[in-house]
Coordinates of C-alpha atoms in Angstrom, one line a residue:
M1 CA -52.5 -9.5 91.3
S2 CA -48.9 -10.8 91.7
S3 CA -46.4 -9.6 89.1
T4 CA -45.1 -13.2 89.0
A5 CA -48.4 -14.4 87.6
T6 CA -49.3 -11.6 85.2
T7 CA -47.8 -8.7 83.4
R8 CA -48.7 -5.5 85.2
G9 CA -52.3 -4.5 84.3
T10 CA -52.6 -6.7 81.2
G11 CA -53.6 -10.1 82.6
K12 CA -51.0 -11.8 80.6
S13 CA -48.3 -14.2 81.9
P14 CA -44.9 -12.5 82.1
T15 CA -43.5 -15.3 80.0
A16 CA -45.8 -14.7 77.1
G17 CA -43.9 -14.5 73.8
R18 CA -40.5 -15.6 75.2
W19 CA -40.2 -18.5 72.8
W20 CA -40.6 -16.1 69.9
I21 CA -37.5 -14.4 71.2
V22 CA -35.7 -17.8 71.0
V23 CA -36.7 -17.9 67.3
A24 CA -35.3 -14.5 66.7
A25 CA -32.1 -15.5 68.5
L26 CA -31.8 -18.5 66.2
L27 CA -32.0 -16.4 63.1
L28 CA -29.1 -14.2 64.2
Q29 CA -27.0 -17.2 65.3
F30 CA -27.8 -19.1 62.0
A31 CA -26.3 -16.1 60.1
I32 CA -23.1 -15.7 62.1
G33 CA -22.6 -19.5 62.5
A34 CA -21.9 -19.8 58.8
V35 CA -18.3 -19.2 59.8
Y36 CA -18.0 -23.0 60.3
A37 CA -18.3 -23.6 56.6
W38 CA -14.8 -22.0 56.2
S39 CA -13.1 -25.3 55.2
V40 CA -15.1 -25.2 51.9
F41 CA -13.5 -21.8 51.2
G42 CA -10.1 -22.9 52.5
K43 CA -9.9 -25.7 50.0
A44 CA -11.1 -23.6 47.1
L45 CA -8.5 -20.8 47.9
A46 CA -5.7 -23.4 47.9
D47 CA -6.5 -24.3 44.3
P48 CA -3.5 -23.4 42.0
N49 CA -6.0 -21.8 39.6
A50 CA -7.4 -19.6 42.4
M51 CA -5.3 -17.8 45.0
A52 CA -3.0 -20.8 45.3
L53 CA -2.7 -20.4 49.1
T54 CA -0.7 -22.9 51.2
T55 CA -2.4 -24.9 53.9
T56 CA -1.1 -22.4 56.5
E57 CA -2.2 -19.3 54.5
A58 CA -5.6 -20.8 53.9
S59 CA -6.2 -21.3 57.6
L60 CA -4.9 -17.8 58.5
T61 CA -8.2 -16.0 57.8
F62 CA -10.2 -18.5 59.8
T63 CA -7.7 -18.2 62.6
V64 CA -8.0 -14.4 62.7
T65 CA -11.8 -14.6 62.6
I66 CA -11.9 -16.9 65.6
G67 CA -9.3 -14.7 67.3
M68 CA -11.3 -11.6 66.9
I69 CA -14.4 -13.2 68.5
F70 CA -13.1 -12.6 72.0
I71 CA -12.6 -8.9 71.4
G72 CA -16.1 -8.5 70.0
S73 CA -17.8 -10.6 72.6
Y74 CA -16.0 -8.9 75.5
I75 CA -17.0 -5.4 74.3
G76 CA -20.5 -6.6 73.3
G77 CA -21.1 -8.2 76.6
K78 CA -20.2 -5.1 78.6
V79 CA -22.2 -2.8 76.3
Q80 CA -25.2 -5.2 76.5
D81 CA -25.3 -5.0 80.2
R82 CA -25.7 -1.3 80.0
T83 CA -27.8 -0.7 76.9
G84 CA -29.8 -3.9 76.4
P85 CA -29.5 -6.6 73.7
R86 CA -31.1 -5.1 70.6
P87 CA -28.6 -2.3 69.6
V88 CA -25.6 -4.6 70.3
A89 CA -27.0 -7.5 68.3
L90 CA -28.0 -5.2 65.4
T91 CA -24.6 -3.6 65.3
G92 CA -22.7 -6.9 65.5
G93 CA -24.8 -8.5 62.7
I94 CA -24.3 -5.5 60.4
I95 CA -20.5 -5.5 61.0
Y96 CA -20.4 -9.2 60.3
G97 CA -22.3 -9.0 57.0
L98 CA -20.2 -6.0 55.8
G99 CA -17.0 -7.8 56.5
C100 CA -18.0 -10.7 54.3
I101 CA -18.9 -8.3 51.6
I102 CA -15.5 -6.7 51.8
A103 CA -13.9 -10.1 51.6
S104 CA -15.6 -10.7 48.2
F105 CA -13.3 -8.1 46.6
A106 CA -10.2 -10.2 47.2
V107 CA -10.3 -11.9 43.7
S108 CA -6.6 -11.8 42.7
H109 CA -5.3 -15.1 41.2
D110 CA -2.4 -15.1 43.7
S111 CA -1.9 -14.5 47.4
S112 CA -1.3 -10.7 46.9
Q113 CA -4.8 -9.9 48.2
L114 CA -4.7 -12.3 51.2
W115 CA -4.6 -9.2 53.4
L116 CA -8.0 -8.0 52.1
L117 CA -9.5 -11.4 52.8
V118 CA -8.0 -11.4 56.3
L119 CA -9.2 -7.8 56.9
G120 CA -12.8 -8.4 55.7
Y121 CA -13.6 -11.9 56.8
G122 CA -11.0 -12.2 59.5
V123 CA -10.8 -8.9 61.4
I124 CA -14.2 -7.2 60.6
S125 CA -16.5 -10.2 60.4
G126 CA -14.8 -11.8 63.3
F127 CA -15.3 -8.8 65.5
G128 CA -19.0 -8.5 64.4
L129 CA -19.5 -12.2 65.0
G130 CA -18.3 -11.9 68.6
Y131 CA -20.1 -8.7 69.3
A132 CA -23.4 -10.3 68.3
Y133 CA -22.8 -13.8 69.6
I134 CA -22.8 -13.1 73.3
V135 CA -26.1 -11.2 73.2
P136 CA -28.7 -14.0 72.8
I137 CA -26.8 -16.2 75.4
A138 CA -27.0 -13.6 78.1
M139 CA -30.5 -12.4 77.1
L140 CA -32.2 -15.8 77.0
Q141 CA -30.8 -16.9 80.4
K142 CA -32.7 -14.0 81.9
W143 CA -35.9 -15.1 80.1
F144 CA -35.5 -18.8 81.0
P145 CA -34.2 -19.2 84.6
D146 CA -36.3 -22.4 84.7
K147 CA -34.5 -24.0 81.7
R148 CA -31.1 -22.4 81.7
G149 CA -29.2 -25.5 80.5
L150 CA -31.6 -26.3 77.7
I151 CA -32.0 -22.7 76.6
T152 CA -28.3 -21.9 76.4
G153 CA -27.9 -25.0 74.3
L154 CA -30.7 -23.7 72.0
A155 CA -29.2 -20.2 72.0
V156 CA -25.9 -21.5 70.5
A157 CA -27.4 -24.3 68.5
G158 CA -28.4 -21.9 65.7
F159 CA -24.7 -20.9 65.5
G160 CA -23.7 -24.6 65.0
F161 CA -26.4 -25.1 62.4
G162 CA -25.3 -22.1 60.4
A163 CA -22.9 -24.2 58.2
V164 CA -25.6 -26.8 57.4
V165 CA -27.0 -24.7 54.5
T166 CA -24.0 -22.4 54.0
A167 CA -21.5 -25.2 53.1
P168 CA -23.4 -26.6 50.1
V169 CA -24.6 -23.1 49.0
A170 CA -21.0 -21.8 49.2
Q171 CA -19.8 -24.7 47.2
W172 CA -22.4 -24.0 44.5
L173 CA -21.5 -20.3 44.4
I174 CA -17.8 -21.1 44.2
A175 CA -18.4 -23.5 41.3
M176 CA -19.8 -20.6 39.3
T177 CA -16.4 -18.8 39.5
P178 CA -13.9 -21.4 40.6
T179 CA -10.9 -19.3 39.9
E180 CA -12.3 -16.4 42.0
P181 CA -14.0 -18.3 44.9
N182 CA -14.1 -15.1 47.1
R183 CA -16.9 -13.7 44.9
A184 CA -19.2 -16.1 46.8
F185 CA -18.9 -13.9 49.8
L186 CA -21.0 -11.1 48.3
P187 CA -24.3 -12.9 48.1
L188 CA -23.6 -14.8 51.3
G189 CA -22.7 -11.5 53.1
I190 CA -26.0 -9.9 52.0
G191 CA -27.9 -12.9 53.2
Y192 CA -26.2 -12.9 56.6
L193 CA -27.0 -9.2 56.9
V194 CA -30.7 -9.7 56.3
L195 CA -31.0 -12.6 58.7
A196 CA -29.1 -10.9 61.5
V197 CA -31.0 -7.7 61.2
V198 CA -34.4 -9.4 61.2
G199 CA -33.6 -11.6 64.2
A200 CA -31.9 -8.9 66.3
S201 CA -34.8 -6.5 65.7
F202 CA -36.9 -8.5 68.2
F203 CA -34.4 -8.7 71.0
R204 CA -35.3 -7.4 74.4
N205 CA -34.6 -8.1 78.1
P206 CA -37.4 -9.3 80.4
P207 CA -39.1 -6.5 82.5
E208 CA -37.8 -5.5 85.9
G209 CA -39.0 -8.0 88.6
Y210 CA -39.6 -10.7 85.9
A211 CA -40.3 -14.2 87.3
V212 CA -41.6 -17.5 85.9
P213 CA -44.9 -18.3 87.5
G214 CA -44.8 -21.4 89.7
W215 CA -41.1 -22.0 89.2
K216 CA -38.7 -22.4 92.1
P217 CA -34.9 -23.2 91.8
A218 CA -34.0 -26.7 92.6
A219 CA -32.7 -27.2 96.1
S220 CA -29.6 -29.0 94.8
G221 CA -28.7 -26.3 92.4
R222 CA -27.5 -22.7 92.5
T223 CA -30.0 -20.3 94.1
Q224 CA -29.6 -16.6 94.6
D225 CA -29.9 -17.2 98.4
A226 CA -27.1 -19.8 98.5
Y227 CA -24.7 -18.2 96.1
K228 CA -23.8 -14.6 95.4
Q229 CA -24.3 -13.0 92.0
F230 CA -20.6 -12.4 91.1
T231 CA -19.6 -9.2 89.3
E232 CA -17.1 -9.4 86.5
K233 CA -14.2 -8.4 88.9
E234 CA -15.3 -10.8 91.6
A235 CA -15.4 -13.7 89.1
L236 CA -11.9 -12.9 87.8
R237 CA -10.6 -13.2 91.4
T238 CA -11.7 -16.9 91.6
P239 CA -9.6 -19.8 90.3
Q240 CA -12.9 -21.3 88.9
W241 CA -13.1 -18.6 86.2
Y242 CA -9.6 -19.5 84.9
L243 CA -10.3 -23.3 85.1
L244 CA -13.5 -23.0 83.2
T245 CA -11.9 -20.8 80.6
A246 CA -9.1 -23.4 80.2
I247 CA -11.6 -26.1 79.7
L248 CA -13.4 -24.1 77.0
T249 CA -10.0 -23.3 75.3
L250 CA -8.9 -26.9 75.2
N251 CA -12.3 -28.2 73.9
V252 CA -12.2 -25.6 71.2
T253 CA -8.5 -26.3 70.3
V254 CA -9.0 -30.0 69.7
G255 CA -12.4 -29.7 67.9
I256 CA -11.6 -26.8 65.7
A257 CA -8.4 -28.5 64.5
L258 CA -10.6 -31.0 62.6
I259 CA -13.2 -28.3 61.6
A260 CA -10.5 -26.2 59.9
Q261 CA -9.3 -29.3 57.9
A262 CA -12.6 -31.2 57.5
A263 CA -13.1 -30.9 53.7
A264 CA -9.5 -31.6 52.9
S265 CA -9.3 -34.5 55.4
A266 CA -12.4 -36.1 54.1
K267 CA -11.0 -36.0 50.5
D268 CA -7.5 -37.1 51.3
I269 CA -8.2 -39.7 54.1
A270 CA -11.6 -41.2 53.1
G271 CA -11.7 -40.5 49.4
Y272 CA -14.6 -38.1 49.3
T273 CA -15.1 -36.0 46.1
V274 CA -14.8 -32.2 46.3
A275 CA -18.6 -31.9 46.2
G276 CA -19.0 -34.8 48.7
A277 CA -16.6 -33.2 51.1
A278 CA -18.6 -29.9 51.0
T279 CA -21.8 -31.8 51.6
L280 CA -20.1 -33.6 54.5
V281 CA -19.1 -30.3 56.1
G282 CA -22.7 -29.2 55.9
V283 CA -24.0 -32.4 57.4
L284 CA -21.4 -32.3 60.2
A285 CA -22.7 -28.9 61.1
L286 CA -25.9 -30.6 62.2
F287 CA -23.8 -32.4 64.9
N288 CA -22.1 -29.1 65.8
G289 CA -25.4 -27.5 66.4
G290 CA -27.1 -30.6 67.9
G291 CA -24.2 -31.1 70.3
R292 CA -25.0 -27.8 71.9
I293 CA -28.4 -28.9 72.8
F294 CA -27.5 -32.6 73.5
W295 CA -24.6 -31.9 75.9
A296 CA -26.4 -29.1 77.7
W297 CA -29.2 -31.7 78.3
V298 CA -26.7 -34.4 79.3
S299 CA -24.9 -32.1 81.7
G300 CA -28.1 -31.8 83.7
F301 CA -27.9 -35.5 84.6
T302 CA -24.1 -36.1 84.7
G303 CA -23.1 -32.7 86.2
R304 CA -21.3 -30.1 84.1
M305 CA -17.7 -31.2 84.8
W306 CA -18.4 -34.9 84.0
A307 CA -20.0 -33.8 80.7
F308 CA -16.8 -31.8 79.8
A309 CA -14.7 -34.8 80.7
L310 CA -16.7 -37.0 78.4
M311 CA -16.5 -34.4 75.6
L312 CA -12.7 -34.2 75.8
G313 CA -12.2 -38.0 76.2
L314 CA -14.4 -38.8 73.2
Q315 CA -12.7 -36.3 71.0
G316 CA -9.3 -37.6 72.0
V317 CA -10.1 -41.2 71.0
C318 CA -11.8 -40.2 67.7
L319 CA -8.8 -37.9 66.8
L320 CA -6.4 -40.8 67.3
V321 CA -8.4 -43.1 65.1
I322 CA -9.5 -40.7 62.3
P323 CA -6.2 -40.7 60.3
Y324 CA -6.8 -44.4 59.6
A325 CA -10.5 -44.0 58.7
S326 CA -10.2 -44.7 55.0
N327 CA -13.8 -46.0 55.0
A328 CA -16.1 -43.0 54.2
A329 CA -18.7 -44.2 56.7
L330 CA -16.2 -44.6 59.6
F331 CA -14.7 -41.2 58.8
F332 CA -18.1 -39.6 59.0
I333 CA -19.0 -41.3 62.3
L334 CA -15.7 -40.2 63.9
A335 CA -16.0 -36.6 62.6
A336 CA -19.6 -36.4 63.7
V337 CA -18.6 -37.4 67.3
I338 CA -15.9 -34.7 67.3
Y339 CA -18.3 -32.1 66.0
L340 CA -20.9 -33.1 68.5
C341 CA -18.5 -32.7 71.4
Y342 CA -17.0 -29.5 70.1
G343 CA -20.5 -27.9 69.9
G344 CA -21.3 -29.3 73.3
G345 CA -18.7 -27.1 74.9
F346 CA -20.5 -24.0 73.7
G347 CA -23.9 -25.3 74.8
T348 CA -22.8 -26.3 78.3
M349 CA -20.3 -23.6 79.3
P350 CA -22.8 -20.7 79.5
A351 CA -25.0 -22.6 81.9
T352 CA -21.9 -23.7 83.8
A353 CA -20.8 -20.1 84.2
G354 CA -24.3 -19.2 85.3
D355 CA -24.2 -22.0 87.9
F356 CA -20.8 -20.8 89.2
F357 CA -21.2 -17.0 89.1
G358 CA -24.9 -16.2 88.6
V359 CA -26.7 -14.6 85.6
K360 CA -26.9 -11.0 86.7
H361 CA -23.6 -10.1 85.0
A362 CA -23.6 -13.0 82.6
G363 CA -22.9 -10.8 79.5
A364 CA -19.6 -9.5 80.9
I365 CA -18.5 -12.7 82.7
Y366 CA -19.2 -15.1 79.8
G367 CA -18.1 -12.5 77.3
L368 CA -14.6 -12.6 79.0
M369 CA -14.7 -16.4 78.9
I370 CA -15.0 -16.3 75.1
I371 CA -11.3 -15.6 75.1
G372 CA -11.1 -19.5 75.3
W373 CA -12.8 -19.7 72.0
S374 CA -10.4 -17.2 70.4
L375 CA -7.4 -18.9 72.0
G376 CA -8.5 -22.3 70.8
G377 CA -9.1 -20.8 67.3
I378 CA -5.6 -19.3 67.3
I379 CA -3.9 -22.4 68.6
G380 CA -5.7 -25.3 66.9
P381 CA -5.8 -24.5 63.1
P382 CA -2.2 -23.4 62.8
I383 CA -0.9 -26.4 64.8
I384 CA -2.8 -28.9 62.7
A385 CA -1.9 -27.1 59.4
A386 CA 1.8 -27.1 60.3
L387 CA 1.8 -30.7 61.4
I388 CA -0.1 -31.9 58.3
G389 CA 2.0 -30.0 55.9
D390 CA 1.4 -29.4 52.2
G391 CA 1.6 -31.2 48.9
E392 CA 1.7 -35.0 48.5
A393 CA 3.5 -35.5 51.8
K394 CA 0.6 -34.5 54.1
N395 CA 1.0 -36.2 57.4
Y396 CA -2.5 -36.6 58.9
T397 CA -1.4 -39.3 61.3
L398 CA 1.1 -36.9 63.0
G399 CA -1.4 -34.0 63.1
Y400 CA -4.4 -35.7 64.5
T401 CA -2.4 -37.9 66.9
V402 CA -0.8 -34.8 68.5
I403 CA -4.2 -33.1 68.8
G404 CA -5.8 -36.3 70.2
I405 CA -3.2 -36.6 72.9
I406 CA -3.8 -32.9 73.9
A407 CA -7.5 -33.7 74.3
L408 CA -6.8 -36.7 76.6
V409 CA -4.3 -34.8 78.7
S410 CA -6.9 -32.0 79.1
L411 CA -9.2 -34.4 81.1
V412 CA -7.4 -33.2 84.2
F413 CA -9.1 -29.8 84.2
P414 CA -12.8 -30.8 84.5
L415 CA -11.8 -33.4 87.1
I416 CA -10.2 -30.8 89.5
T417 CA -12.8 -27.9 89.0
K418 CA -15.3 -27.4 91.8
M419 CA -18.1 -24.9 92.5
P420 CA -17.2 -21.7 94.3
K421 CA -18.0 -21.8 98.0
P422 CA -21.5 -20.5 99.1
K423 CA -22.0 -17.4 101.2
A424 CA -21.5 -17.9 104.9
S425 CA -25.2 -17.6 105.5
A426 CA -26.1 -20.2 103.0
N427 CA -27.1 -23.8 103.7
P428 CA -23.8 -25.7 103.2
T429 CA -25.7 -28.7 101.8
T430 CA -26.3 -26.8 98.6
N431 CA -22.6 -26.7 97.8
V432 CA -22.7 -29.9 95.8
G433 CA -20.3 -29.2 93.1
P434 CA -20.7 -29.4 89.4
A435 CA -19.8 -33.1 89.1
T436 CA -22.9 -34.2 90.9
A437 CA -25.5 -31.4 90.4
A438 CA -27.3 -30.0 87.4
G439 CA -26.9 -26.6 88.9
A440 CA -30.1 -24.5 88.3
V441 CA -31.6 -26.3 85.4
A442 CA -34.7 -27.2 87.3
G443 CA -37.8 -27.5 85.1
E444 CA -36.0 -29.0 82.1

């Protein structure tokens, strides 16, 4: 009996149980995705009765966290390709949870313990987050070659949804000790640890020779016959790797600028209460997570690069308008679109990288691309914080206008990015480019 139809000697389909691995991946991503609730903490830490941090100081920890993701994901991706997904995911989840617990001890009523917050939540949790984040993306692409666009959207959707529950829970915990908001990190860190360990315990790669019964790659997309499976070094020698990384960097930069200031912006621009702003952050996380599935699906029809052009264009327009959105409903709609497009970049880029470079070395290649996430996290929050300023003279119009213009100028990158050339022996008609082909998402 063919190994493509059954598991050797068991009579079972080789795909049996693969959706349970998706559930396990979502548990891990839900835990580490709580990082997107940071604006709730940032606002609490700026309270004069707490640590009295400036806008720039309050964004520093979040900036370091996002900056550390690349280091963790690069190392985690390379280790995963050698050892498999389970030990890497377990290690990353444990490090992430422990970092949050360490951050809970920074309870000084001034900025003297900012270093402990940056070390725990920024350096340690950021590294653990990146180390674990890359694992389910690479693993699930191997389990679902027939649904790569959809499955990478799902793989990172849990990450986007992480703040849905965390934001209001964090606000509730902070309200218990408002002068020492970092104490909330202790129960949250323990919860993250449990979720991450439970989810990662079920991770595994498909067996050697795994194939989905009855599935054949679409003739218009990437196939192993038409395109080589790039190694990490080969991918780095192509201009496409740098163009894709630039697109990811810019999409992160413009979206995360709002995410870092979401709670404060909602309160100051649209008149939300403190509790209302925290709830808003949680609700917006639904769009962050949903965008990862939505845009991965859309890109199967529009082509990957047109999808990225739409994401950047929509964000640019919304960012230009949002400083004038004094109506609470309008503010929510504009912010929701930005979150949707921000999340969409993470849902679409793994499948795009798979289209361009193959999935054999996906852990290492996309792990390197995550530098775009870190760069965007390092660039976006400090720029918006500096432009907005502190005190009564906050200039949201200047801040969001500059970021909006950056988004619109960035449209040039997806418009000039084309697929790598196929091997000489391949049928040249398969080299259709990302703007017109779904690229190996057959079966979705």
